[in-house]
Amino acid sequence: MTAARLSVHDLAKTYDTGTRQVHAIDKLNFTVEAGELLCVVGPSGCGKTTLLRSIAGLLRPTSGRLEVDGQPVDGTPPGTAVVFQEYGRSLFPWMRVADNIALVLRDNGIRSAERRERVREALDQVGLADTARAYPWQLSGGMQQRVAIARALAYRPRLLLMDEPFAAVDAQTRADLEDLVYRLWRDLGVTIVFITHDIDEAVYLGQRVLVLSAEPARVREEIAIDLPAERDQLATRADPRFIELRTQIQQHIRDSGR
Amino acid sequence: MTLRTVLWRLVTWFGLPVVLVAAWWFGSEGSRSFYWPPLTEILRTFTQLWTPERWAADVLPSLGRLAAGYAAAALLGVGIGVAIGLWWRLRAIAEPVLEFFRAIPPPVLVPVIMLFAGIGDGMKIAVIVSGCVWPILLNTVAGVRAIDPIQRDTCAVFATRPLTRLRRLVLPAAAPHIVTGMRQALSIGIILMVISEMFAAHSGLGFAIVQFQRGFEIPEMWSGIILLGLIGVALSGAFALAERRVLAWYHGMRRAEGSR
Amino acid sequence: MTSAPRRTARLTYGLAGVGCALVLAEALPRMGIVDPRHLPPTSRIAAALAAELGRSGFWLAVADTVAAWAQGLAIAVVAGVACGVVIATVPGLRAVTASTIEFLRPIPSVALIPLAILLLGTDIRSTLLLVVYASFWQVLVQVVAGIHDIDPVAADTARAFRLSAPQRIWHLALPTALPYVLTGVRLAASVALVLAVTAELVIGAPGLGQEISVAMTAGAVPRMYALIAVAGVLGVAVNLAARGTEHRLLRWHPSVREEATA
């Protein structure tokens, strides 16, 4: 049996804010299979972002360990891409869109011709083929987030982490971006860990949903989403099973303490 | 752009200066005062005095030294500034000492530099560096420290190499601050260029002006002062043009944000 | 928020840095790596400084420098604020004066040195000419920018509610313009000290700069270094005082304070 793409064992993170100690995560355990789309929800401030940053190697866990494809990892797991919530700040304003995407391909021994090809392909996949020469600040918020997604895709990541990526865009743009992520996941088979506070979004996108407890975060519940593979913003969200699942999750979150 | 707007722009831009120059011209017309010769005489002296030979002998060496000192200060200031900005320990060690040295008025260091470097070109360039390096260094530190943590996280996650990070993240992100420092350094550099020549020199613009003053050659002195002013303005203008190109992305971004 | 361990670490590193610098400055000349005629050991400089501190002439010189700095700064601030307010409030004046200001501003104040020597001689008036000329522009530019930054909607509201002129100034003009003005004063204070000491050094007006010049011609190197160190201390004092006042004044006006915390 092949090892899971990502295994998290007994992950714990405590940090010091200068005035008090915060136990953000306590003995978190879960796995993500290759090609899976896992959503993580939890009450506000429960440590979801701390979890993602720990997996991404931006924070050192206080204890516990991570394994990618069976190999233990220290720091950023190789082949990990992140899409941050603050799209406006994660793209570099002094570079054009194409250069922003090409930047992450630079140090991996990829020749410039192939770099250009990957950039073009990634922009095609997110529907922004003609923005290559634009600067990020010339684009709308939704388009900037698409560029961030394109950058992650061009990287051909083994693991894609998304930290509440659509929390800062308007509802209509969010619906379009959700469908984009779902379609890309279906077409490319990327392994995705998707953090969100929006329960509807988690049920809409995920194959499985992890519900975290309040701080210190633990896995409170793991729910398999047995909705049909074809997702549609209107039809799926009206599906009785969808409503059942989201109510279940909301109940868990409410019970886990505010 | 209509003819009316063009005319309006010309009037507002040149209006007051023309009035002031005219006032100076006519006000000093028949002047017999020793220290305030007529503007016509000053301008006549200007064209007679500042020949191409004089330029080559006095003005170009001064500007050359300014360029050398400014470039050296930029390299030092940015280099050290980036290091201090990135490593908090280095900053903690260096900060008190740097705060003291940068508070010393640069001209006061001229005697010290003369001890080490004599009175040649090296001394003058060292004086310019000693004054110009501070605004560049301090602004570079501020710029590096102000780099958005999300941008740093992006580079960390996507495993960019340190040299790539320096070229594509640190320097461009800090560029607005660095340019501010370089603008301040330019004014300081011009001042120190002149002062270093007032102390001990055989040639140079500052040297020439002091010679005129000591020899009571008043119209020549005035012409020198005017030339110095013109050079200051010209360098300032050149800097503004260069800045607009280098920071085009920054100005574009600010405009886009302002209109949102 | 920096944690307590981080803050103590920074303090220790800072002290280590200062200590290292002092040790180097003492050791290098003694070991002959640096010519002790160019850089005397710190102990000798400290001794010269102690001698200076006991000399009334030294304190007079410091007083002269501080007096020139203070007077020049005061004149520059008053003139800068007055001209800035007029230029910013009289409609059209800003556009008309823009080119003149942009032309005069970059002219180095040292260009005035020969003029000052001829016209005003070698007393404090020469120093003041240089100090005021250089500091004035710092204040003027900031005041104009500050008043220009006043929210036009808020200004209209104030007028609609028929607020009196003093009320408009207190609630509207002051909070917006104050940070700019204080930045201008801070920059001007720094520039004023540099020009004051420069004028004394080059022209020979009474003050710290002139003492340094005398020490230089007399070849009294430790004394020269000691006086330069004093100039540095003055510079640090001016920087700290300016930043402290800025901090204090900005926290005192209620609406500015609210904005700062928002």
mmCIF file of N, CA and C in Angstrom, chain B residues 12-13 16-17 20 35-36 88-89 92-93 96-97 99-100 102-109 111-112 115-116 190-191 194-195 198-199 209 213 216 218 221-222 225 228-230 232-233 236, chain C residues 6 9-10 13-14 17-18 21 34 38-39 95-97 99-100 103 106-108 110-111 114-115 117-119 194 197-198 201-202 212 216 221 224-225 228-229 231-233 235-236 239 243:
data_model
loop_
_atom_site.group_PDB
_atom_site.id
_atom_site.type_symbol
_atom_site.label_atom_id
_atom_site.label_comp_id
_atom_site.label_asym_id
_atom_site.label_seq_id
_atom_site.Cartn_x
_atom_site.Cartn_y
_atom_site.Cartn_z
ATOM 1 N N THR B 12 1.961 79.400 -15.323
ATOM 2 C CA THR B 12 2.215 79.072 -13.921
ATOM 3 C C THR B 12 3.646 78.592 -13.706
ATOM 4 N N TRP B 13 4.193 77.900 -14.716
ATOM 5 C CA TRP B 13 5.539 77.383 -14.496
ATOM 6 C C TRP B 13 6.583 78.473 -14.599
ATOM 7 N N LEU B 16 6.289 83.223 -12.256
ATOM 8 C CA LEU B 16 6.979 83.831 -11.122
ATOM 9 C C LEU B 16 8.487 83.934 -11.341
ATOM 10 N N PRO B 17 9.130 82.867 -11.813
ATOM 11 C CA PRO B 17 10.580 82.995 -12.055
ATOM 12 C C PRO B 17 10.917 84.168 -12.975
ATOM 13 N N LEU B 20 10.645 87.360 -11.078
ATOM 14 C CA LEU B 20 11.737 87.545 -10.120
ATOM 15 C C LEU B 20 13.034 87.930 -10.835
ATOM 16 N N TYR B 35 29.041 94.845 -3.613
ATOM 17 C CA TYR B 35 28.648 93.452 -3.407
ATOM 18 C C TYR B 35 27.445 93.043 -4.242
ATOM 19 N N TRP B 36 26.729 94.016 -4.808
ATOM 20 C CA TRP B 36 25.547 93.671 -5.604
ATOM 21 C C TRP B 36 25.671 94.261 -6.991
ATOM 22 N N TRP B 88 18.518 40.469 12.333
ATOM 23 C CA TRP B 88 18.210 41.324 13.470
ATOM 24 C C TRP B 88 19.361 41.390 14.450
ATOM 25 N N ARG B 89 20.163 40.326 14.506
ATOM 26 C CA ARG B 89 21.287 40.383 15.444
ATOM 27 C C ARG B 89 22.302 41.421 15.003
ATOM 28 N N ALA B 92 21.026 44.773 15.873
ATOM 29 C CA ALA B 92 21.124 45.076 17.296
ATOM 30 C C ALA B 92 22.545 45.472 17.667
ATOM 31 N N ILE B 93 23.531 44.792 17.075
ATOM 32 C CA ILE B 93 24.919 45.110 17.398
ATOM 33 C C ILE B 93 25.291 46.474 16.848
ATOM 34 N N PRO B 96 23.425 51.113 17.860
ATOM 35 C CA PRO B 96 23.851 52.257 18.683
ATOM 36 C C PRO B 96 25.063 52.976 18.081
ATOM 37 N N VAL B 97 26.030 52.172 17.586
ATOM 38 C CA VAL B 97 27.235 52.788 17.024
ATOM 39 C C VAL B 97 26.880 53.619 15.788
ATOM 40 N N GLU B 99 23.960 54.974 15.027
ATOM 41 C CA GLU B 99 23.183 56.155 15.394
ATOM 42 C C GLU B 99 24.104 57.298 15.804
ATOM 43 N N PHE B 100 25.227 56.971 16.459
ATOM 44 C CA PHE B 100 26.156 58.004 16.890
ATOM 45 C C PHE B 100 26.892 58.593 15.693
ATOM 46 N N ARG B 102 26.154 58.639 12.566
ATOM 47 C CA ARG B 102 25.400 59.349 11.555
ATOM 48 C C ARG B 102 24.948 60.717 12.056
ATOM 49 N N ALA B 103 25.002 60.906 13.395
ATOM 50 C CA ALA B 103 24.587 62.192 13.937
ATOM 51 C C ALA B 103 25.704 63.230 13.856
ATOM 52 N N ILE B 104 26.929 62.785 13.514
ATOM 53 C CA ILE B 104 28.033 63.745 13.394
ATOM 54 C C ILE B 104 27.851 64.513 12.096
ATOM 55 N N PRO B 105 27.784 65.841 12.157
ATOM 56 C CA PRO B 105 27.619 66.609 10.920
ATOM 57 C C PRO B 105 28.785 66.303 9.976
ATOM 58 N N PRO B 106 28.493 65.847 8.759
ATOM 59 C CA PRO B 106 29.543 65.382 7.857
ATOM 60 C C PRO B 106 30.701 66.359 7.655
ATOM 61 N N PRO B 107 30.452 67.663 7.498
ATOM 62 C CA PRO B 107 31.594 68.547 7.261
ATOM 63 C C PRO B 107 32.615 68.492 8.380
ATOM 64 N N VAL B 108 32.161 68.198 9.583
ATOM 65 C CA VAL B 108 33.053 68.154 10.728
ATOM 66 C C VAL B 108 34.080 67.031 10.593
ATOM 67 N N LEU B 109 33.749 66.015 9.783
ATOM 68 C CA LEU B 109 34.687 64.903 9.613
ATOM 69 C C LEU B 109 35.793 65.233 8.631
ATOM 70 N N PRO B 111 38.297 67.419 8.680
ATOM 71 C CA PRO B 111 39.642 67.417 9.267
ATOM 72 C C PRO B 111 40.149 65.997 9.536
ATOM 73 N N VAL B 112 39.277 65.127 10.044
ATOM 74 C CA VAL B 112 39.680 63.754 10.330
ATOM 75 C C VAL B 112 40.087 63.036 9.049
ATOM 76 N N LEU B 115 43.384 63.937 7.793
ATOM 77 C CA LEU B 115 44.494 63.271 8.472
ATOM 78 C C LEU B 115 44.840 61.956 7.781
ATOM 79 N N PHE B 116 43.801 61.204 7.435
ATOM 80 C CA PHE B 116 44.038 59.880 6.860
ATOM 81 C C PHE B 116 44.382 59.953 5.393
ATOM 82 N N ILE B 190 26.325 67.108 -2.998
ATOM 83 C CA ILE B 190 26.696 68.375 -3.628
ATOM 84 C C ILE B 190 27.311 69.303 -2.595
ATOM 85 N N ILE B 191 26.692 69.361 -1.411
ATOM 86 C CA ILE B 191 27.220 70.225 -0.353
ATOM 87 C C ILE B 191 28.645 69.810 0.007
ATOM 88 N N VAL B 194 31.401 70.660 -2.524
ATOM 89 C CA VAL B 194 31.871 72.042 -2.449
ATOM 90 C C VAL B 194 32.735 72.255 -1.216
ATOM 91 N N ILE B 195 32.286 71.748 -0.077
ATOM 92 C CA ILE B 195 33.014 71.998 1.170
ATOM 93 C C ILE B 195 34.393 71.376 1.128
ATOM 94 N N MET B 198 36.637 73.630 -0.488
ATOM 95 C CA MET B 198 36.918 74.900 0.177
ATOM 96 C C MET B 198 38.079 74.749 1.146
ATOM 97 N N PHE B 199 38.351 73.534 1.555
ATOM 98 C CA PHE B 199 39.404 73.322 2.537
ATOM 99 C C PHE B 199 40.777 73.297 1.916
ATOM 100 N N ILE B 209 35.068 79.305 -6.456
ATOM 101 C CA ILE B 209 34.209 80.310 -5.808
ATOM 102 C C ILE B 209 34.939 80.949 -4.635
ATOM 103 N N GLN B 213 36.017 84.843 -4.004
ATOM 104 C CA GLN B 213 35.607 85.595 -2.837
ATOM 105 C C GLN B 213 36.815 86.205 -2.141
ATOM 106 N N PHE B 216 38.090 89.112 -3.931
ATOM 107 C CA PHE B 216 37.080 90.153 -4.081
ATOM 108 C C PHE B 216 36.647 90.330 -5.532
ATOM 109 N N ILE B 218 33.888 90.014 -7.335
ATOM 110 C CA ILE B 218 32.486 89.799 -6.962
ATOM 111 C C ILE B 218 31.619 89.254 -8.093
ATOM 112 N N MET B 221 32.341 85.755 -8.480
ATOM 113 C CA MET B 221 31.817 84.955 -7.376
ATOM 114 C C MET B 221 30.335 84.662 -7.576
ATOM 115 N N TRP B 222 29.590 85.725 -7.931
ATOM 116 C CA TRP B 222 28.167 85.531 -8.160
ATOM 117 C C TRP B 222 27.911 84.531 -9.282
ATOM 118 N N ILE B 225 28.275 81.156 -7.972
ATOM 119 C CA ILE B 225 27.138 80.734 -7.144
ATOM 120 C C ILE B 225 25.971 80.323 -8.024
ATOM 121 N N LEU B 228 26.589 77.001 -9.555
ATOM 122 C CA LEU B 228 26.395 75.943 -8.571
ATOM 123 C C LEU B 228 24.912 75.636 -8.404
ATOM 124 N N GLY B 229 24.118 76.703 -8.335
ATOM 125 C CA GLY B 229 22.677 76.510 -8.220
ATOM 126 C C GLY B 229 22.109 75.772 -9.420
ATOM 127 N N LEU B 230 22.574 76.160 -10.627
ATOM 128 C CA LEU B 230 22.078 75.506 -11.832
ATOM 129 C C LEU B 230 22.446 74.029 -11.837
ATOM 130 N N GLY B 232 22.936 72.155 -9.224
ATOM 131 C CA GLY B 232 22.080 71.495 -8.250
ATOM 132 C C GLY B 232 20.720 71.170 -8.834
ATOM 133 N N VAL B 233 20.157 72.144 -9.527
ATOM 134 C CA VAL B 233 18.829 71.938 -10.121
ATOM 135 C C VAL B 233 18.896 70.880 -11.211
ATOM 136 N N SER B 236 19.153 67.461 -9.743
ATOM 137 C CA SER B 236 17.870 67.109 -9.157
ATOM 138 C C SER B 236 16.886 66.661 -10.218
ATOM 139 N N ARG C 6 13.576 38.764 23.583
ATOM 140 C CA ARG C 6 14.132 39.406 22.388
ATOM 141 C C ARG C 6 14.665 40.786 22.719
ATOM 142 N N ALA C 9 17.903 40.576 24.601
ATOM 143 C CA ALA C 9 18.962 40.156 23.682
ATOM 144 C C ALA C 9 19.449 41.335 22.867
ATOM 145 N N ARG C 10 18.500 42.152 22.388
ATOM 146 C CA ARG C 10 18.896 43.301 21.581
ATOM 147 C C ARG C 10 19.744 44.261 22.376
ATOM 148 N N TYR C 13 23.237 42.787 22.711
ATOM 149 C CA TYR C 13 23.979 42.912 21.455
ATOM 150 C C TYR C 13 24.427 44.351 21.238
ATOM 151 N N GLY C 14 23.519 45.302 21.543
ATOM 152 C CA GLY C 14 23.842 46.711 21.343
ATOM 153 C C GLY C 14 25.036 47.130 22.189
ATOM 154 N N GLY C 17 28.132 45.732 20.833
ATOM 155 C CA GLY C 17 28.598 46.474 19.677
ATOM 156 C C GLY C 17 29.373 47.719 20.073
ATOM 157 N N VAL C 18 28.799 48.477 21.028
ATOM 158 C CA VAL C 18 29.485 49.689 21.481
ATOM 159 C C VAL C 18 30.818 49.326 22.107
ATOM 160 N N ALA C 21 33.415 48.466 19.526
ATOM 161 C CA ALA C 21 33.909 49.645 18.819
ATOM 162 C C ALA C 21 34.939 50.375 19.667
ATOM 163 N N VAL C 34 46.843 51.186 13.012
ATOM 164 C CA VAL C 34 46.446 52.503 12.517
ATOM 165 C C VAL C 34 47.436 53.515 13.098
ATOM 166 N N HIS C 38 47.039 59.678 13.303
ATOM 167 C CA HIS C 38 45.779 59.874 12.604
ATOM 168 C C HIS C 38 44.592 59.573 13.510
ATOM 169 N N LEU C 39 44.715 58.504 14.276
ATOM 170 C CA LEU C 39 43.638 58.130 15.188
ATOM 171 C C LEU C 39 44.251 57.810 16.545
ATOM 172 N N ALA C 95 0.360 76.594 -7.358
ATOM 173 C CA ALA C 95 0.781 76.293 -8.730
ATOM 174 C C ALA C 95 1.807 77.299 -9.227
ATOM 175 N N VAL C 96 1.592 78.571 -8.870
ATOM 176 C CA VAL C 96 2.480 79.616 -9.385
ATOM 177 C C VAL C 96 3.868 79.518 -8.756
ATOM 178 N N THR C 97 3.925 79.160 -7.476
ATOM 179 C CA THR C 97 5.228 79.142 -6.795
ATOM 180 C C THR C 97 5.959 77.818 -6.939
ATOM 181 N N SER C 99 7.304 76.099 -9.410
ATOM 182 C CA SER C 99 8.555 76.048 -10.159
ATOM 183 C C SER C 99 9.663 76.772 -9.421
ATOM 184 N N THR C 100 9.335 77.923 -8.798
ATOM 185 C CA THR C 100 10.356 78.674 -8.067
ATOM 186 C C THR C 100 10.890 77.864 -6.900
ATOM 187 N N PHE C 103 13.123 75.156 -7.995
ATOM 188 C CA PHE C 103 14.415 75.645 -8.452
ATOM 189 C C PHE C 103 15.306 76.037 -7.279
ATOM 190 N N PRO C 106 16.950 72.898 -4.427
ATOM 191 C CA PRO C 106 18.178 72.105 -4.503
ATOM 192 C C PRO C 106 19.467 72.919 -4.456
ATOM 193 N N ILE C 107 19.355 74.237 -4.438
ATOM 194 C CA ILE C 107 20.586 75.024 -4.406
ATOM 195 C C ILE C 107 21.279 74.779 -3.079
ATOM 196 N N PRO C 108 22.498 74.309 -3.115
ATOM 197 C CA PRO C 108 23.166 73.968 -1.863
ATOM 198 C C PRO C 108 23.436 75.219 -1.051
ATOM 199 N N VAL C 110 25.687 75.799 0.862
ATOM 200 C CA VAL C 110 27.094 76.194 0.911
ATOM 201 C C VAL C 110 27.435 77.214 -0.159
ATOM 202 N N ALA C 111 26.562 77.300 -1.181
ATOM 203 C CA ALA C 111 26.808 78.306 -2.207
ATOM 204 C C ALA C 111 26.745 79.707 -1.621
ATOM 205 N N PRO C 114 30.359 82.154 0.514
ATOM 206 C CA PRO C 114 31.165 83.343 0.170
ATOM 207 C C PRO C 114 30.381 84.628 0.381
ATOM 208 N N LEU C 115 29.110 84.591 0.010
ATOM 209 C CA LEU C 115 28.243 85.745 0.186
ATOM 210 C C LEU C 115 28.151 86.121 1.648
ATOM 211 N N ILE C 117 30.223 85.482 4.031
ATOM 212 C CA ILE C 117 31.476 86.027 4.536
ATOM 213 C C ILE C 117 31.609 87.501 4.175
ATOM 214 N N LEU C 118 31.280 87.813 2.928
ATOM 215 C CA LEU C 118 31.463 89.191 2.480
ATOM 216 C C LEU C 118 30.477 90.136 3.147
ATOM 217 N N LEU C 119 29.234 89.707 3.216
ATOM 218 C CA LEU C 119 28.208 90.628 3.680
ATOM 219 C C LEU C 119 28.099 90.687 5.193
ATOM 220 N N VAL C 194 23.616 70.639 11.391
ATOM 221 C CA VAL C 194 24.698 70.408 10.436
ATOM 222 C C VAL C 194 25.200 71.725 9.858
ATOM 223 N N VAL C 197 27.149 73.966 12.528
ATOM 224 C CA VAL C 197 28.533 73.543 12.758
ATOM 225 C C VAL C 197 29.383 73.772 11.500
ATOM 226 N N THR C 198 28.782 73.524 10.315
ATOM 227 C CA THR C 198 29.512 73.753 9.065
ATOM 228 C C THR C 198 29.910 75.209 8.928
ATOM 229 N N LEU C 201 32.697 75.963 11.127
ATOM 230 C CA LEU C 201 33.936 75.322 10.693
ATOM 231 C C LEU C 201 34.561 76.080 9.533
ATOM 232 N N VAL C 202 33.746 76.422 8.546
ATOM 233 C CA VAL C 202 34.271 76.985 7.309
ATOM 234 C C VAL C 202 34.452 78.495 7.399
ATOM 235 N N ILE C 212 36.806 73.215 16.488
ATOM 236 C CA ILE C 212 37.383 72.084 15.762
ATOM 237 C C ILE C 212 38.407 72.580 14.760
ATOM 238 N N MET C 216 42.333 71.732 14.599
ATOM 239 C CA MET C 216 42.940 71.156 13.408
ATOM 240 C C MET C 216 44.208 71.914 13.022
ATOM 241 N N VAL C 221 45.366 66.713 17.737
ATOM 242 C CA VAL C 221 44.475 65.683 17.193
ATOM 243 C C VAL C 221 43.511 65.092 18.224
ATOM 244 N N MET C 224 40.783 67.479 18.776
ATOM 245 C CA MET C 224 39.892 67.566 17.631
ATOM 246 C C MET C 224 38.857 66.440 17.655
ATOM 247 N N TYR C 225 39.347 65.199 17.901
ATOM 248 C CA TYR C 225 38.432 64.061 17.974
ATOM 249 C C TYR C 225 37.418 64.234 19.094
ATOM 250 N N ILE C 228 34.793 66.577 17.974
ATOM 251 C CA ILE C 228 33.911 65.945 16.984
ATOM 252 C C ILE C 228 32.925 65.011 17.681
ATOM 253 N N ALA C 229 33.422 64.288 18.693
ATOM 254 C CA ALA C 229 32.527 63.408 19.450
ATOM 255 C C ALA C 229 31.420 64.223 20.103
ATOM 256 N N ALA C 231 30.204 66.967 18.973
ATOM 257 C CA ALA C 231 29.258 67.309 17.913
ATOM 258 C C ALA C 231 28.306 66.153 17.648
ATOM 259 N N GLY C 232 28.856 64.933 17.677
ATOM 260 C CA GLY C 232 28.013 63.762 17.484
ATOM 261 C C GLY C 232 26.973 63.630 18.583
ATOM 262 N N VAL C 233 27.402 63.860 19.818
ATOM 263 C CA VAL C 233 26.474 63.774 20.946
ATOM 264 C C VAL C 233 25.368 64.799 20.789
ATOM 265 N N GLY C 235 24.284 65.990 18.007
ATOM 266 C CA GLY C 235 23.422 65.502 16.938
ATOM 267 C C GLY C 235 22.446 64.453 17.439
ATOM 268 N N VAL C 236 22.949 63.493 18.231
ATOM 269 C CA VAL C 236 22.076 62.468 18.788
ATOM 270 C C VAL C 236 21.014 63.100 19.682
ATOM 271 N N ASN C 239 18.360 64.684 17.541
ATOM 272 C CA ASN C 239 17.487 63.662 16.953
ATOM 273 C C ASN C 239 16.501 63.118 17.961
ATOM 274 N N ARG C 243 12.435 63.572 17.911
ATOM 275 C CA ARG C 243 11.538 62.429 17.835
ATOM 276 C C ARG C 243 10.634 62.355 19.045
#
